[in-house]
Short mmCIF file of N, CA and C in Angstrom, two decimals:
data_model
loop_
_atom_site.label_atom_id
_atom_site.label_comp_id
_atom_site.label_asym_id
_atom_site.label_seq_id
_atom_site.Cartn_x
_atom_site.Cartn_y
_atom_site.Cartn_z
N MET A 12 13.26 16.12 14.40
CA MET A 12 13.88 17.30 13.71
C MET A 12 15.44 17.15 13.82
N ILE A 13 16.04 18.14 14.41
CA ILE A 13 17.51 18.11 14.61
C ILE A 13 17.82 17.56 15.98
N ASP A 14 18.73 16.62 16.02
CA ASP A 14 19.09 15.98 17.33
C ASP A 14 20.16 16.87 17.96
N LEU A 15 19.75 17.67 18.95
CA LEU A 15 20.75 18.49 19.66
C LEU A 15 20.81 17.97 21.11
N GLY A 16 22.02 17.61 21.44
CA GLY A 16 22.25 17.18 22.86
C GLY A 16 22.83 18.33 23.63
N LEU A 17 23.12 18.07 24.91
CA LEU A 17 23.63 19.13 25.80
C LEU A 17 25.01 19.56 25.37
N THR A 18 25.84 18.67 24.92
CA THR A 18 27.17 18.99 24.51
C THR A 18 27.20 19.86 23.18
N LYS A 19 26.29 19.49 22.25
CA LYS A 19 26.24 20.26 21.04
C LYS A 19 25.76 21.67 21.29
N ILE A 20 24.78 21.85 22.20
CA ILE A 20 24.27 23.16 22.54
C ILE A 20 25.34 23.97 23.21
N ALA A 21 26.14 23.33 24.07
CA ALA A 21 27.21 24.06 24.73
C ALA A 21 28.28 24.49 23.74
N VAL A 22 28.62 23.69 22.80
CA VAL A 22 29.59 24.08 21.77
C VAL A 22 29.07 25.24 20.95
N ILE A 23 27.79 25.17 20.52
CA ILE A 23 27.20 26.23 19.71
C ILE A 23 27.22 27.54 20.59
N GLY A 24 26.91 27.47 21.88
CA GLY A 24 26.89 28.63 22.77
C GLY A 24 28.29 29.19 22.91
N VAL A 25 29.33 28.44 23.00
CA VAL A 25 30.69 28.94 23.11
C VAL A 25 31.11 29.57 21.84
N VAL A 26 30.82 29.00 20.65
CA VAL A 26 31.19 29.59 19.36
C VAL A 26 30.40 30.92 19.20
N ALA A 27 29.10 30.93 19.55
CA ALA A 27 28.35 32.18 19.45
C ALA A 27 28.89 33.29 20.38
N LEU A 28 29.40 32.88 21.54
CA LEU A 28 30.00 33.89 22.49
C LEU A 28 31.21 34.48 21.95
N ILE A 29 32.04 33.60 21.29
CA ILE A 29 33.30 34.12 20.69
C ILE A 29 33.00 34.94 19.44
N VAL A 30 32.08 34.47 18.55
CA VAL A 30 31.85 35.21 17.30
C VAL A 30 31.02 36.51 17.57
N ILE A 31 29.99 36.40 18.27
CA ILE A 31 29.06 37.57 18.45
C ILE A 31 29.58 38.51 19.52
N GLY A 32 30.03 37.96 20.58
CA GLY A 32 30.48 38.83 21.69
C GLY A 32 29.51 38.79 22.79
N PRO A 33 29.97 39.12 24.02
CA PRO A 33 29.08 39.04 25.15
C PRO A 33 28.05 40.18 25.23
N GLU A 34 28.23 41.25 24.58
CA GLU A 34 27.25 42.37 24.60
C GLU A 34 26.02 42.05 23.74
N LYS A 35 26.23 41.51 22.57
CA LYS A 35 25.15 41.25 21.62
C LYS A 35 24.50 39.86 21.77
N LEU A 36 25.15 38.98 22.55
CA LEU A 36 24.65 37.61 22.69
C LEU A 36 23.25 37.53 23.24
N PRO A 37 22.83 38.30 24.31
CA PRO A 37 21.48 38.17 24.78
C PRO A 37 20.44 38.60 23.75
N LYS A 38 20.71 39.66 22.97
CA LYS A 38 19.79 40.11 21.93
C LYS A 38 19.63 39.03 20.83
N VAL A 39 20.75 38.42 20.46
CA VAL A 39 20.70 37.39 19.43
C VAL A 39 19.95 36.15 19.96
N ALA A 40 20.17 35.84 21.23
CA ALA A 40 19.50 34.65 21.81
C ALA A 40 18.02 34.89 21.83
N ARG A 41 17.56 36.16 22.24
CA ARG A 41 16.14 36.47 22.25
C ARG A 41 15.54 36.41 20.86
N MET A 42 16.28 36.90 19.89
CA MET A 42 15.86 36.88 18.49
C MET A 42 15.72 35.46 17.99
N ALA A 43 16.77 34.61 18.34
CA ALA A 43 16.68 33.18 17.93
C ALA A 43 15.52 32.50 18.54
N GLY A 44 15.26 32.76 19.83
CA GLY A 44 14.09 32.20 20.54
C GLY A 44 12.80 32.61 19.90
N THR A 45 12.69 33.87 19.62
CA THR A 45 11.42 34.42 18.99
C THR A 45 11.23 33.75 17.62
N LEU A 46 12.29 33.66 16.81
CA LEU A 46 12.14 33.00 15.50
C LEU A 46 11.78 31.50 15.61
N TYR A 47 12.41 30.86 16.65
CA TYR A 47 12.11 29.44 16.86
C TYR A 47 10.60 29.28 17.28
N GLY A 48 10.12 30.16 18.14
CA GLY A 48 8.72 30.10 18.57
C GLY A 48 7.78 30.35 17.34
N ARG A 49 8.09 31.32 16.52
CA ARG A 49 7.30 31.57 15.31
C ARG A 49 7.25 30.36 14.43
N ALA A 50 8.39 29.78 14.24
CA ALA A 50 8.51 28.56 13.37
C ALA A 50 7.64 27.47 13.96
N GLN A 51 7.67 27.23 15.25
CA GLN A 51 6.87 26.20 15.86
C GLN A 51 5.34 26.46 15.72
N ARG A 52 5.02 27.77 15.94
CA ARG A 52 3.58 28.14 15.74
C ARG A 52 3.12 27.88 14.33
N TYR A 53 3.99 28.31 13.35
CA TYR A 53 3.61 28.13 11.93
C TYR A 53 3.44 26.65 11.59
N LEU A 54 4.34 25.82 12.09
CA LEU A 54 4.24 24.38 11.85
C LEU A 54 2.98 23.77 12.52
N ASN A 55 2.64 24.24 13.72
CA ASN A 55 1.44 23.75 14.37
C ASN A 55 0.18 24.20 13.57
N ASP A 56 0.16 25.43 13.10
CA ASP A 56 -0.92 25.93 12.27
C ASP A 56 -1.06 25.12 11.02
N VAL A 57 0.03 24.83 10.35
CA VAL A 57 -0.08 24.00 9.13
C VAL A 57 -0.60 22.60 9.43
N LYS A 58 -0.11 22.00 10.55
CA LYS A 58 -0.60 20.68 10.91
C LYS A 58 -2.04 20.70 11.24
N SER A 59 -2.53 21.68 11.95
CA SER A 59 -3.91 21.76 12.29
C SER A 59 -4.78 22.01 11.05
N GLU A 60 -4.31 22.80 10.13
CA GLU A 60 -5.01 23.04 8.89
C GLU A 60 -5.14 21.79 8.04
N VAL A 61 -4.10 21.00 7.92
CA VAL A 61 -4.13 19.76 7.20
C VAL A 61 -5.10 18.80 7.84
N THR A 62 -5.03 18.75 9.20
CA THR A 62 -5.93 17.80 9.95
C THR A 62 -7.37 18.25 9.73
N ARG A 63 -7.66 19.57 9.77
CA ARG A 63 -9.03 20.08 9.53
C ARG A 63 -9.50 19.72 8.13
N GLU A 64 -8.63 19.87 7.11
CA GLU A 64 -9.04 19.54 5.72
C GLU A 64 -9.36 18.04 5.61
N ILE A 65 -8.58 17.23 6.25
CA ILE A 65 -8.83 15.77 6.15
C ILE A 65 -10.15 15.49 6.86
N GLU A 66 -10.41 16.09 8.00
CA GLU A 66 -11.72 15.82 8.68
C GLU A 66 -12.86 16.35 7.83
N MET A 67 -12.70 17.49 7.20
CA MET A 67 -13.78 18.03 6.41
C MET A 67 -14.03 17.14 5.19
N GLU A 68 -13.02 16.55 4.63
CA GLU A 68 -13.24 15.60 3.52
C GLU A 68 -13.99 14.38 3.98
N GLU A 69 -13.61 13.86 5.16
CA GLU A 69 -14.31 12.75 5.71
C GLU A 69 -15.76 13.09 5.97
N LEU A 70 -16.05 14.28 6.50
CA LEU A 70 -17.43 14.68 6.77
C LEU A 70 -18.19 14.86 5.46
N ARG A 71 -17.56 15.36 4.44
CA ARG A 71 -18.25 15.51 3.11
C ARG A 71 -18.64 14.08 2.59
N ASN A 72 -17.71 13.11 2.71
CA ASN A 72 -18.05 11.78 2.24
C ASN A 72 -19.18 11.16 3.05
N LEU A 73 -19.14 11.40 4.41
CA LEU A 73 -20.19 10.91 5.24
C LEU A 73 -21.56 11.57 4.88
N GLN A 74 -21.50 12.92 4.61
CA GLN A 74 -22.71 13.59 4.21
C GLN A 74 -23.33 13.03 2.92
N LYS A 75 -22.48 12.69 1.97
CA LYS A 75 -22.98 12.13 0.72
C LYS A 75 -23.61 10.77 0.97
N GLU A 76 -22.99 9.98 1.85
CA GLU A 76 -23.59 8.70 2.18
C GLU A 76 -24.90 8.82 2.82
N VAL A 77 -25.01 9.73 3.80
CA VAL A 77 -26.26 9.95 4.47
C VAL A 77 -27.35 10.48 3.53
N GLN A 78 -27.01 11.37 2.62
CA GLN A 78 -27.95 11.93 1.71
C GLN A 78 -28.52 10.76 0.77
N GLU A 79 -27.54 9.93 0.33
CA GLU A 79 -27.98 8.79 -0.55
C GLU A 79 -28.94 7.83 0.20
N ALA A 80 -28.56 7.59 1.53
CA ALA A 80 -29.42 6.73 2.30
C ALA A 80 -30.77 7.34 2.52
N ALA A 81 -30.79 8.65 2.79
CA ALA A 81 -32.07 9.38 3.04
C ALA A 81 -32.88 9.40 1.70
N GLN A 82 -32.26 9.54 0.56
CA GLN A 82 -32.99 9.54 -0.69
C GLN A 82 -33.60 8.15 -0.91
N SER A 83 -32.86 7.12 -0.64
CA SER A 83 -33.46 5.80 -0.82
C SER A 83 -34.64 5.52 0.11
N VAL A 84 -34.50 5.94 1.36
CA VAL A 84 -35.57 5.79 2.28
C VAL A 84 -36.79 6.62 1.86
N LYS A 85 -36.53 7.83 1.39
CA LYS A 85 -37.62 8.70 0.94
C LYS A 85 -38.37 8.02 -0.20
N SER A 86 -37.61 7.51 -1.19
CA SER A 86 -38.29 6.86 -2.31
C SER A 86 -39.07 5.61 -1.87
N GLU A 87 -38.56 4.87 -0.90
CA GLU A 87 -39.25 3.69 -0.44
C GLU A 87 -40.54 4.07 0.27
N VAL A 88 -40.42 5.16 1.07
CA VAL A 88 -41.64 5.67 1.81
C VAL A 88 -42.68 6.14 0.81
N GLU A 89 -42.24 6.86 -0.21
CA GLU A 89 -43.20 7.45 -1.20
C GLU A 89 -43.90 6.27 -2.00
N ASN A 90 -43.11 5.29 -2.29
CA ASN A 90 -43.71 4.12 -3.00
C ASN A 90 -44.70 3.44 -2.07
N SER A 91 -44.36 3.28 -0.81
CA SER A 91 -45.25 2.66 0.17
C SER A 91 -46.50 3.41 0.33
N ILE A 92 -46.37 4.76 0.46
CA ILE A 92 -47.54 5.62 0.62
C ILE A 92 -48.46 5.63 -0.58
N SER A 93 -47.86 5.66 -1.76
CA SER A 93 -48.68 5.66 -2.98
C SER A 93 -49.46 4.31 -3.11
N GLN A 94 -48.77 3.25 -2.75
CA GLN A 94 -49.39 1.93 -2.81
C GLN A 94 -50.55 1.84 -1.76
N ASN A 95 -50.30 2.33 -0.57
CA ASN A 95 -51.33 2.34 0.46
C ASN A 95 -52.51 3.30 0.08
N MET A 96 -52.20 4.39 -0.52
CA MET A 96 -53.29 5.36 -0.94
C MET A 96 -54.15 4.66 -2.02
N ALA A 97 -53.53 3.90 -2.90
CA ALA A 97 -54.30 3.25 -3.88
C ALA A 97 -55.23 2.17 -3.26
N ASP A 98 -54.70 1.47 -2.27
CA ASP A 98 -55.49 0.46 -1.57
C ASP A 98 -56.67 1.14 -0.83
N VAL A 99 -56.37 2.28 -0.22
CA VAL A 99 -57.44 2.98 0.56
C VAL A 99 -58.53 3.46 -0.41
N GLU A 100 -58.08 4.06 -1.58
CA GLU A 100 -59.05 4.54 -2.51
C GLU A 100 -59.86 3.46 -3.10
N ASN A 101 -59.25 2.25 -3.33
CA ASN A 101 -60.04 1.12 -3.84
C ASN A 101 -61.01 0.67 -2.75
N SER A 102 -60.60 0.60 -1.49
CA SER A 102 -61.54 0.17 -0.45
C SER A 102 -62.61 1.31 -0.21
N TRP A 103 -62.29 2.53 -0.41
CA TRP A 103 -63.28 3.62 -0.23
C TRP A 103 -64.29 3.54 -1.31
N SER A 104 -63.88 3.29 -2.51
CA SER A 104 -64.82 3.21 -3.62
C SER A 104 -65.75 2.04 -3.43
N ASP A 105 -65.19 0.96 -2.84
CA ASP A 105 -66.07 -0.24 -2.59
C ASP A 105 -67.00 0.05 -1.47
N SER A 106 -66.56 0.78 -0.41
CA SER A 106 -67.43 1.04 0.71
C SER A 106 -68.48 2.15 0.39
N SER A 107 -68.11 3.04 -0.48
CA SER A 107 -69.11 4.11 -0.88
C SER A 107 -70.25 3.55 -1.61
N SER A 108 -70.00 2.55 -2.40
CA SER A 108 -71.12 1.91 -3.11
C SER A 108 -71.97 1.16 -2.16
N SER A 109 -71.40 0.57 -1.11
CA SER A 109 -72.23 -0.17 -0.15
C SER A 109 -72.96 0.82 0.80
N SER A 110 -72.32 1.99 1.05
CA SER A 110 -73.02 2.96 1.93
C SER A 110 -74.22 3.66 1.20
N GLU A 111 -74.12 3.76 -0.14
CA GLU A 111 -75.20 4.30 -0.87
C GLU A 111 -76.40 3.39 -0.83
N SER A 112 -76.10 2.10 -0.84
CA SER A 112 -77.21 1.16 -0.75
C SER A 112 -77.78 1.17 0.68
N ALA A 113 -76.93 1.39 1.71
CA ALA A 113 -77.42 1.51 3.11
C ALA A 113 -78.20 2.75 3.23
N ALA A 114 -77.84 3.88 2.65
CA ALA A 114 -78.51 5.22 2.78
C ALA A 114 -79.87 5.09 2.07
N SER A 115 -79.92 4.32 1.02
CA SER A 115 -81.16 4.16 0.31
C SER A 115 -82.19 3.38 1.11
N SER A 116 -81.65 2.55 2.00
CA SER A 116 -82.46 1.70 2.88
C SER A 116 -82.92 2.47 4.12
N GLY A 117 -82.32 3.74 4.34
CA GLY A 117 -82.71 4.53 5.49
C GLY A 117 -81.82 4.38 6.71
N TYR A 118 -80.65 3.74 6.57
CA TYR A 118 -79.81 3.53 7.73
C TYR A 118 -78.60 4.50 7.62
N SER A 119 -78.29 5.25 8.71
CA SER A 119 -77.13 6.12 8.75
C SER A 119 -76.49 5.99 10.14
N SER A 120 -75.17 5.79 10.21
CA SER A 120 -74.53 5.59 11.48
C SER A 120 -74.33 6.86 12.27
N TYR A 121 -74.43 8.00 11.67
CA TYR A 121 -74.18 9.29 12.29
C TYR A 121 -75.46 10.15 12.49
N SER A 122 -76.57 9.53 12.44
CA SER A 122 -77.82 10.25 12.46
C SER A 122 -78.14 10.89 13.84
N HIS A 123 -77.56 10.30 14.93
CA HIS A 123 -77.89 10.80 16.26
C HIS A 123 -77.01 12.01 16.72
N VAL A 124 -75.96 12.37 15.94
CA VAL A 124 -75.10 13.51 16.33
C VAL A 124 -75.18 14.56 15.29
N SER A 125 -75.46 15.80 15.68
CA SER A 125 -75.54 16.90 14.79
C SER A 125 -74.29 17.76 14.91
N THR A 126 -73.85 18.33 13.80
CA THR A 126 -72.68 19.21 13.82
C THR A 126 -72.95 20.49 14.59
N ASP A 127 -74.22 21.00 14.48
CA ASP A 127 -74.59 22.19 15.21
C ASP A 127 -74.53 21.92 16.71
N ASP A 128 -74.95 20.73 17.09
CA ASP A 128 -74.97 20.36 18.53
C ASP A 128 -73.54 20.28 19.05
N LEU A 129 -72.63 19.73 18.25
CA LEU A 129 -71.22 19.65 18.67
C LEU A 129 -70.57 21.05 18.77
N ALA A 130 -70.90 21.90 17.82
CA ALA A 130 -70.33 23.30 17.83
C ALA A 130 -70.86 24.03 19.01
N ARG A 131 -72.15 23.90 19.37
CA ARG A 131 -72.69 24.58 20.52
C ARG A 131 -72.04 24.07 21.77
N LYS A 132 -71.84 22.81 21.96
CA LYS A 132 -71.22 22.25 23.16
C LYS A 132 -69.75 22.72 23.30
N ALA A 133 -69.06 22.83 22.16
CA ALA A 133 -67.70 23.32 22.20
C ALA A 133 -67.62 24.76 22.62
N ARG A 134 -68.56 25.61 22.12
CA ARG A 134 -68.61 27.00 22.53
C ARG A 134 -68.90 27.16 24.05
N GLU A 135 -69.78 26.35 24.54
CA GLU A 135 -70.16 26.46 25.96
C GLU A 135 -68.97 26.03 26.79
N PHE A 136 -68.29 24.96 26.40
CA PHE A 136 -67.14 24.48 27.13
C PHE A 136 -66.00 25.61 27.19
N ARG A 137 -65.75 26.22 26.07
CA ARG A 137 -64.73 27.28 26.02
C ARG A 137 -65.16 28.49 26.86
N ARG A 138 -66.45 28.86 26.89
CA ARG A 138 -66.90 29.98 27.63
C ARG A 138 -66.83 29.69 29.10
N LYS A 139 -67.25 28.48 29.52
CA LYS A 139 -67.12 28.11 30.94
C LYS A 139 -65.66 28.09 31.43
N LYS A 140 -64.78 27.58 30.61
CA LYS A 140 -63.40 27.50 30.96
C LYS A 140 -62.83 28.93 31.08
N LEU A 141 -63.19 29.86 30.19
CA LEU A 141 -62.73 31.17 30.28
C LEU A 141 -63.25 31.87 31.50
N VAL A 142 -64.51 31.67 31.89
CA VAL A 142 -65.04 32.24 33.08
C VAL A 142 -64.31 31.73 34.34
N ARG A 143 -64.06 30.44 34.35
CA ARG A 143 -63.31 29.82 35.46
C ARG A 143 -61.96 30.33 35.68
N ASN A 144 -61.24 30.51 34.59
CA ASN A 144 -59.78 30.84 34.67
C ASN A 144 -59.57 32.34 34.70
N SER A 145 -60.48 33.18 34.23
CA SER A 145 -60.17 34.60 34.19
C SER A 145 -61.22 35.42 34.86
N ALA A 146 -61.86 35.01 35.89
CA ALA A 146 -62.85 35.84 36.59
C ALA A 146 -62.13 37.02 37.16
N ILE A 147 -60.94 36.84 37.79
CA ILE A 147 -60.15 37.97 38.29
C ILE A 147 -58.70 37.73 37.73
N PRO A 148 -58.18 38.66 37.03
CA PRO A 148 -56.84 38.46 36.40
C PRO A 148 -55.78 38.29 37.52
N ASN A 149 -54.73 37.55 37.19
CA ASN A 149 -53.67 37.24 38.15
C ASN A 149 -52.94 38.56 38.52
N TRP A 150 -52.75 39.46 37.53
CA TRP A 150 -52.02 40.69 37.88
C TRP A 150 -52.80 41.52 38.89
N TYR A 151 -54.17 41.45 38.83
CA TYR A 151 -54.97 42.18 39.79
C TYR A 151 -54.86 41.52 41.21
N LYS A 152 -54.90 40.22 41.21
CA LYS A 152 -54.74 39.52 42.48
C LYS A 152 -53.35 39.81 43.14
N GLN A 153 -52.35 39.83 42.35
CA GLN A 153 -51.00 40.13 42.92
C GLN A 153 -50.91 41.54 43.45
N ARG A 154 -51.43 42.51 42.69
CA ARG A 154 -51.31 43.86 43.09
C ARG A 154 -52.18 44.24 44.32
N ASN A 155 -53.34 43.64 44.39
CA ASN A 155 -54.28 44.01 45.43
C ASN A 155 -54.28 42.99 46.61
N GLY A 156 -53.46 42.01 46.58
CA GLY A 156 -53.42 41.07 47.65
C GLY A 156 -54.50 40.06 47.65
N GLY A 157 -55.06 39.79 46.55
CA GLY A 157 -56.12 38.80 46.51
C GLY A 157 -55.58 37.40 46.64
N LYS A 158 -56.34 36.49 46.96
CA LYS A 158 -55.95 35.07 47.18
C LYS A 158 -55.38 34.50 45.88
N MET A 159 -54.17 34.05 45.92
CA MET A 159 -53.63 33.33 44.75
C MET A 159 -53.79 31.80 44.89
N HIS A 160 -53.95 31.33 46.13
CA HIS A 160 -54.16 29.95 46.36
C HIS A 160 -54.88 29.80 47.74
N VAL A 161 -55.49 28.61 47.95
CA VAL A 161 -56.23 28.40 49.15
C VAL A 161 -55.26 28.19 50.30
N THR A 162 -55.60 28.88 51.43
CA THR A 162 -54.84 28.82 52.63
C THR A 162 -55.72 28.42 53.83
N SER A 163 -55.15 27.52 54.66
CA SER A 163 -55.99 27.12 55.76
C SER A 163 -56.11 28.22 56.82
N GLY A 164 -57.07 28.09 57.75
CA GLY A 164 -57.28 29.10 58.74
C GLY A 164 -56.08 29.23 59.68
N ALA A 165 -55.50 28.13 60.04
CA ALA A 165 -54.28 28.15 60.97
C ALA A 165 -53.11 28.91 60.25
N ALA A 166 -52.97 28.65 58.95
CA ALA A 166 -51.86 29.35 58.24
C ALA A 166 -52.12 30.82 58.16
N ARG A 167 -53.42 31.25 57.98
CA ARG A 167 -53.67 32.69 57.99
C ARG A 167 -53.41 33.35 59.32
N VAL A 168 -53.79 32.68 60.44
CA VAL A 168 -53.57 33.20 61.76
C VAL A 168 -52.00 33.32 62.04
N ALA A 169 -51.32 32.26 61.64
CA ALA A 169 -49.86 32.22 61.86
C ALA A 169 -49.17 33.33 61.12
N ARG A 170 -49.75 33.72 59.97
CA ARG A 170 -49.11 34.73 59.16
C ARG A 170 -49.15 36.09 59.85
N PHE A 171 -50.13 36.40 60.63
CA PHE A 171 -50.23 37.69 61.24
C PHE A 171 -49.86 37.65 62.70
N ARG A 172 -49.49 36.51 63.23
CA ARG A 172 -49.02 36.46 64.62
C ARG A 172 -47.65 37.07 64.74
N PRO A 173 -47.42 37.90 65.84
CA PRO A 173 -46.13 38.54 65.97
C PRO A 173 -45.05 37.49 66.32
N ARG A 174 -43.87 37.72 65.83
CA ARG A 174 -42.77 36.78 66.06
C ARG A 174 -41.89 37.23 67.19
N GLY A 175 -41.19 36.37 67.82
CA GLY A 175 -40.24 36.77 68.88
C GLY A 175 -40.88 36.83 70.17
N PRO A 176 -40.18 37.20 71.26
CA PRO A 176 -40.69 37.25 72.56
C PRO A 176 -41.68 38.45 72.67
N THR A 177 -42.84 38.23 73.28
CA THR A 177 -43.84 39.30 73.41
C THR A 177 -43.93 39.76 74.89
N ASN A 178 -43.21 39.13 75.80
CA ASN A 178 -43.26 39.46 77.18
C ASN A 178 -42.33 40.69 77.41
N SER A 179 -42.85 41.79 77.85
CA SER A 179 -42.07 43.05 77.97
C SER A 179 -41.12 42.92 79.24
N SER A 180 -41.44 42.08 80.17
CA SER A 180 -40.54 41.96 81.32
C SER A 180 -39.29 41.19 81.00
N PHE A 181 -39.28 40.54 79.84
CA PHE A 181 -38.08 39.79 79.41
C PHE A 181 -36.92 40.67 79.16
N TYR A 182 -37.16 41.90 78.73
CA TYR A 182 -36.03 42.82 78.41
C TYR A 182 -35.55 43.38 79.61
#
């Protein structure tokens, strides 16, 4: 900005003292300092705003590049999926014709498992798990002092043993 050395500042101060006077010089100096601070803050705000705008433009360009790359990947994946689906459908149609011939011969690979049997086993498993986990609710155990976990006999005895010296002659 402006190159102000110590001698130039001293000359400006002497001229200001002569022109303004010693009574008004502190007020003018404070006003000049305040204006100088405001100018610096304004310049810093402008610099940061410009920097932010440049960064936002870079981010927008980066976002466009990423969207284009994502779109190309998406189209490649969709093409691959459609090609694989066509292959699967072709193989399915080939295998369904062979399974029809196997069914007509009396052979079925899933004849030993019934869906009703699977559903019954799943219901029993869920019921047994429910009984195991919720025979006594945790809130009831906590409120009434029920066992929350298994404790050994020594630990239970130690829990109720008095602490500190028990000999009355010690006092």
